[in-house]
PDB file of C-alpha atoms in Angstrom:
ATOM      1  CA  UNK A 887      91.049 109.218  99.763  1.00  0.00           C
ATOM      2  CA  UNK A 888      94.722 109.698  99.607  1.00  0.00           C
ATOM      3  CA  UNK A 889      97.615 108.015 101.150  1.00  0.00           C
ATOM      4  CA  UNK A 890      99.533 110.131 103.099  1.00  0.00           C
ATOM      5  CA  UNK A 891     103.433 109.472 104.214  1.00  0.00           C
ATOM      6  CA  UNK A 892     103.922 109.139 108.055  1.00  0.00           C
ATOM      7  CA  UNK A 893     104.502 112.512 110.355  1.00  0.00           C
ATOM      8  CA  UNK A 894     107.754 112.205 112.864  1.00  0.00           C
ATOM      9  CA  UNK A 895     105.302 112.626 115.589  1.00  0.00           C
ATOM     10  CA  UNK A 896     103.524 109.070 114.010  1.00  0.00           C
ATOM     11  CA  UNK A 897     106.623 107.456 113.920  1.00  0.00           C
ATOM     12  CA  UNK A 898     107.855 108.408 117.327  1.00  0.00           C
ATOM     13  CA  UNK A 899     104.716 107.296 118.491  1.00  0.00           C
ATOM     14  CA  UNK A 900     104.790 104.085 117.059  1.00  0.00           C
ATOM     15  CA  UNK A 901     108.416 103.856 118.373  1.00  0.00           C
ATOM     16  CA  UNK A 902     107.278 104.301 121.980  1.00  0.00           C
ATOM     17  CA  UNK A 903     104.803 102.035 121.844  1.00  0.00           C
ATOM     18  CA  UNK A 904     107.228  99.104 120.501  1.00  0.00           C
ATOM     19  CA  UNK A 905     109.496 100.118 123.516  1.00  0.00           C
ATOM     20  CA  UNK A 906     106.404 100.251 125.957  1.00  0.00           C
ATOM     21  CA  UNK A 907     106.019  96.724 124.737  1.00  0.00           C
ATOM     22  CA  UNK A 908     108.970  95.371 124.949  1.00  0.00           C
ATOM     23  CA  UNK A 909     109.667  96.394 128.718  1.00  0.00           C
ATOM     24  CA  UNK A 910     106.286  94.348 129.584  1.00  0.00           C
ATOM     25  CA  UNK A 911     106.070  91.290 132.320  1.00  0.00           C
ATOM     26  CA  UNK A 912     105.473  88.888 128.606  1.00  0.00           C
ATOM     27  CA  UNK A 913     108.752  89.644 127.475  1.00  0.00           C
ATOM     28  CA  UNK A 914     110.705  89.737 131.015  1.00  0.00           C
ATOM     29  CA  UNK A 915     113.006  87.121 129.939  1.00  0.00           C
ATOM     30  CA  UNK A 916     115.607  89.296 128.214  1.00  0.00           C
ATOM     31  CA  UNK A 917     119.056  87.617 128.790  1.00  0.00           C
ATOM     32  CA  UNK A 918     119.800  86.763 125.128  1.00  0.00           C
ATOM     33  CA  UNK A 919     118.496  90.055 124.345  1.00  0.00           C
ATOM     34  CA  UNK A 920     121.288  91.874 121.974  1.00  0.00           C
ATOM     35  CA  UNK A 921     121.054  95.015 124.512  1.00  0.00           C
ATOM     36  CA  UNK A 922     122.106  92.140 127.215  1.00  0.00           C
ATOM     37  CA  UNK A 923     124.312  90.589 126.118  1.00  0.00           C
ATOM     38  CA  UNK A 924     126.427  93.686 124.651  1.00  0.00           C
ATOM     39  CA  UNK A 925     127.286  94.038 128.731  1.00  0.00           C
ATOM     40  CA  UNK A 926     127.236  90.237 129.441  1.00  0.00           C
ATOM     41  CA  UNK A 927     129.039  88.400 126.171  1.00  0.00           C
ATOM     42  CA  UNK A 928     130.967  91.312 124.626  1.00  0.00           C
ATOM     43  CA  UNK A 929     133.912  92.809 125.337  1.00  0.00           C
ATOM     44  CA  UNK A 930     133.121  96.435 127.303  1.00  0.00           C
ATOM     45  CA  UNK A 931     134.641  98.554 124.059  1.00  0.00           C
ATOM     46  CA  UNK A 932     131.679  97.314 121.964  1.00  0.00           C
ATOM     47  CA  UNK A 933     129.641  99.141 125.246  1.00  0.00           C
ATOM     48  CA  UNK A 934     131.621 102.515 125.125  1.00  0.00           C
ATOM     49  CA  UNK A 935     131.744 102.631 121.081  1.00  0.00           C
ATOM     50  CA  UNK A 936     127.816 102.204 121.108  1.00  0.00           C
ATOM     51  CA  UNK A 937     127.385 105.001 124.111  1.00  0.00           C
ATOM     52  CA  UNK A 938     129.585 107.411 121.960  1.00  0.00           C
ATOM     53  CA  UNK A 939     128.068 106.260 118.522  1.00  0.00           C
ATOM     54  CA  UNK A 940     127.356 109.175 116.294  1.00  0.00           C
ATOM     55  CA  UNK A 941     124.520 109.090 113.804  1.00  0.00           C
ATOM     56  CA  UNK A 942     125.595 111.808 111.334  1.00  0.00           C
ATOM     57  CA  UNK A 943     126.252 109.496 108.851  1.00  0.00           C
ATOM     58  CA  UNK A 944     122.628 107.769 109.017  1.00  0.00           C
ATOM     59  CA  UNK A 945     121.314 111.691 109.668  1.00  0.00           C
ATOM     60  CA  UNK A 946     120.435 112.639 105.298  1.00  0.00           C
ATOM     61  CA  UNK A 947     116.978 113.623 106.298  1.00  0.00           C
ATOM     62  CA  UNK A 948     115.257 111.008 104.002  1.00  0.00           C
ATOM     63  CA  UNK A 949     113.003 108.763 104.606  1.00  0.00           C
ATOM     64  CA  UNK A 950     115.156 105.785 104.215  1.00  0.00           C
ATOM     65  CA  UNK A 951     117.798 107.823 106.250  1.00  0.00           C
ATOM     66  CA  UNK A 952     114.920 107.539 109.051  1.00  0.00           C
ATOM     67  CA  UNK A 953     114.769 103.725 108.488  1.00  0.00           C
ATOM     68  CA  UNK A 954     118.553 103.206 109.476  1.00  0.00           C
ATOM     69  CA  UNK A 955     118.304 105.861 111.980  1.00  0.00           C
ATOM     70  CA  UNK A 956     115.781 104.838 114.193  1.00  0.00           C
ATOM     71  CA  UNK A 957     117.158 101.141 114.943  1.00  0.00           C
ATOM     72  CA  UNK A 958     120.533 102.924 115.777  1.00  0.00           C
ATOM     73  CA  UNK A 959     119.358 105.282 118.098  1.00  0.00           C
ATOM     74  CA  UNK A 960     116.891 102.847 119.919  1.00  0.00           C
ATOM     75  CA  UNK A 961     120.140 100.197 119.941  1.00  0.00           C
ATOM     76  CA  UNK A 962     122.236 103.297 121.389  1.00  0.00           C
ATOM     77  CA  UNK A 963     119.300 104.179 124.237  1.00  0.00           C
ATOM     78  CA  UNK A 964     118.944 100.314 125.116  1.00  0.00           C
ATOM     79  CA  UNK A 965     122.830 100.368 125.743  1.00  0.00           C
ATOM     80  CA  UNK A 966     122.288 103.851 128.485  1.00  0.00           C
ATOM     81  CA  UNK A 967     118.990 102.387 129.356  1.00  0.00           C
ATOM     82  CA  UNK A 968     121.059  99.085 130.327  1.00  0.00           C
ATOM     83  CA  UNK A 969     123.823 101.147 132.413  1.00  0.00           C
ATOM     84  CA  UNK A 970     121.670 103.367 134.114  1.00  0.00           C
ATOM     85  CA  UNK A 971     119.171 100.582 135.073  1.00  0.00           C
ATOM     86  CA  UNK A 972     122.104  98.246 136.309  1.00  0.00           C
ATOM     87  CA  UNK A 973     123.544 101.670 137.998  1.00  0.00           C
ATOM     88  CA  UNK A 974     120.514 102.648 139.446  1.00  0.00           C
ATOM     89  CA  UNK A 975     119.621  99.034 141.118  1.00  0.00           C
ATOM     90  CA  UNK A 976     122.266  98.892 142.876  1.00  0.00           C
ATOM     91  CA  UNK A 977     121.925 102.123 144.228  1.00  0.00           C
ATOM     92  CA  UNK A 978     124.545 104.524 142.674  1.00  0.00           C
ATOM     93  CA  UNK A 979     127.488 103.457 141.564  1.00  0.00           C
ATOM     94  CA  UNK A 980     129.376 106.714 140.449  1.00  0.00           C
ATOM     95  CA  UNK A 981     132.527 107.805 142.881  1.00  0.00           C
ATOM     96  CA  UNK A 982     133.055 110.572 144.572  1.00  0.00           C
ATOM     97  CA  UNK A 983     134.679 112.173 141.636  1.00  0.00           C
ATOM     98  CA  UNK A 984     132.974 110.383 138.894  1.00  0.00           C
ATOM     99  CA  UNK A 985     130.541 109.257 137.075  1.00  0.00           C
ATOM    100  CA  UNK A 986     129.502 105.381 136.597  1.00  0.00           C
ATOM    101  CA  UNK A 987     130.068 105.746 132.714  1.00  0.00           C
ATOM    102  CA  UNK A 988     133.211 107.894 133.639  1.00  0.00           C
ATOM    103  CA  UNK A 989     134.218 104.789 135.709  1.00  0.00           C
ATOM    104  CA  UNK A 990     133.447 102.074 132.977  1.00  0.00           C
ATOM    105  CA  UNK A 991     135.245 104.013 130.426  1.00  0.00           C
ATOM    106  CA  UNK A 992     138.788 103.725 132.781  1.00  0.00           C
ATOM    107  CA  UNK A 993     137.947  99.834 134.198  1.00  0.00           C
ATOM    108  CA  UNK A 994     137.303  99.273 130.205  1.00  0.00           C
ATOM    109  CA  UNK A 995     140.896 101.075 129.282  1.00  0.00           C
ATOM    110  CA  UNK A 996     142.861  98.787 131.371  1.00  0.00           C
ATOM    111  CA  UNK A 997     141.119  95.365 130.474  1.00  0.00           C
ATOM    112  CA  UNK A 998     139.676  96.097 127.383  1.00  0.00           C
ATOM    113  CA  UNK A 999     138.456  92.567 126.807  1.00  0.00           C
ATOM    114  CA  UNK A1000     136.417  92.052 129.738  1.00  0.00           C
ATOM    115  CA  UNK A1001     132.706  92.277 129.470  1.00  0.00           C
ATOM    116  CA  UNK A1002     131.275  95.559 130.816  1.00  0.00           C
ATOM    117  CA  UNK A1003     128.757  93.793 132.949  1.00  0.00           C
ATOM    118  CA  UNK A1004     131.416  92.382 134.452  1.00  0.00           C
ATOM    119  CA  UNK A1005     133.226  95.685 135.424  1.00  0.00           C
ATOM    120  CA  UNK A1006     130.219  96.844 136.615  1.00  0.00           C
ATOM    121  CA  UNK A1007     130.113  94.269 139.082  1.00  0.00           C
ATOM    122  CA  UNK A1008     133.356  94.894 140.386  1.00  0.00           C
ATOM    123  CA  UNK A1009     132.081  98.283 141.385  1.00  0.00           C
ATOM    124  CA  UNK A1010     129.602  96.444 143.784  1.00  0.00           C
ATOM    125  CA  UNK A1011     132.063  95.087 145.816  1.00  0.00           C
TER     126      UNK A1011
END
């Protein structure tokens, strides 16, 4: 019998099943969640430098490469999970010229320190 090393598709697999689980009703409290409170406690640059992250340098194609990559990328898809989710409950917030991110990013420019789940709320009103 030999040991083999893990396929992509093996790892993406286990991937979405770790995300499957962690959207399920035993985990629903999430508010100290680190994808939370990026929008809650943070100030909303943190939120656009994670949404326009790139991963070339985790990208080398090794295994340990994969290692760093993979937390990245799921942190990065929480943060536009988060954004749509909060967009799409309260049923659209883009303008009629832009986009809901295109709106963060110029709330975010002119108070910088503000929390983006904050800014986001002021698009409810």
């Amino acid at each position: 019998m030999s040991i083999e090393e893990p396929r992509g598709d093996s790892i993406v697999k286990r991937f979405a099943a770790a995300a499957i689980l962690s959207a399920s009703p035993a985990l629903a409290d999430y508010s100290d969640h680190d994808g939370v409170r990026i929008f809650s406690e943070r100030p909303c640059t943190e939120v656009i430098a994670e949404l326009d992250r790139s991963f070339d340098d985790l990208n080398d194609g090794t295994r340990d490469g994969l290692a760093r990559l993979a937390p990245a990328m799921a942190k990065t898809g929480m943060t536009f999970g988060f954004l749509l989710g909060f967009d799409t409950a309260e049923g659209g917030l883009q303008g009629a010229e832009e986009t809901t991110l295109r709106r963060l990013r110029l709330a975010c420019a002119r108070s910088p320190q503000t929390p983006a789940l904050d800014l986001l709320r002021d698009f409810t009103d």
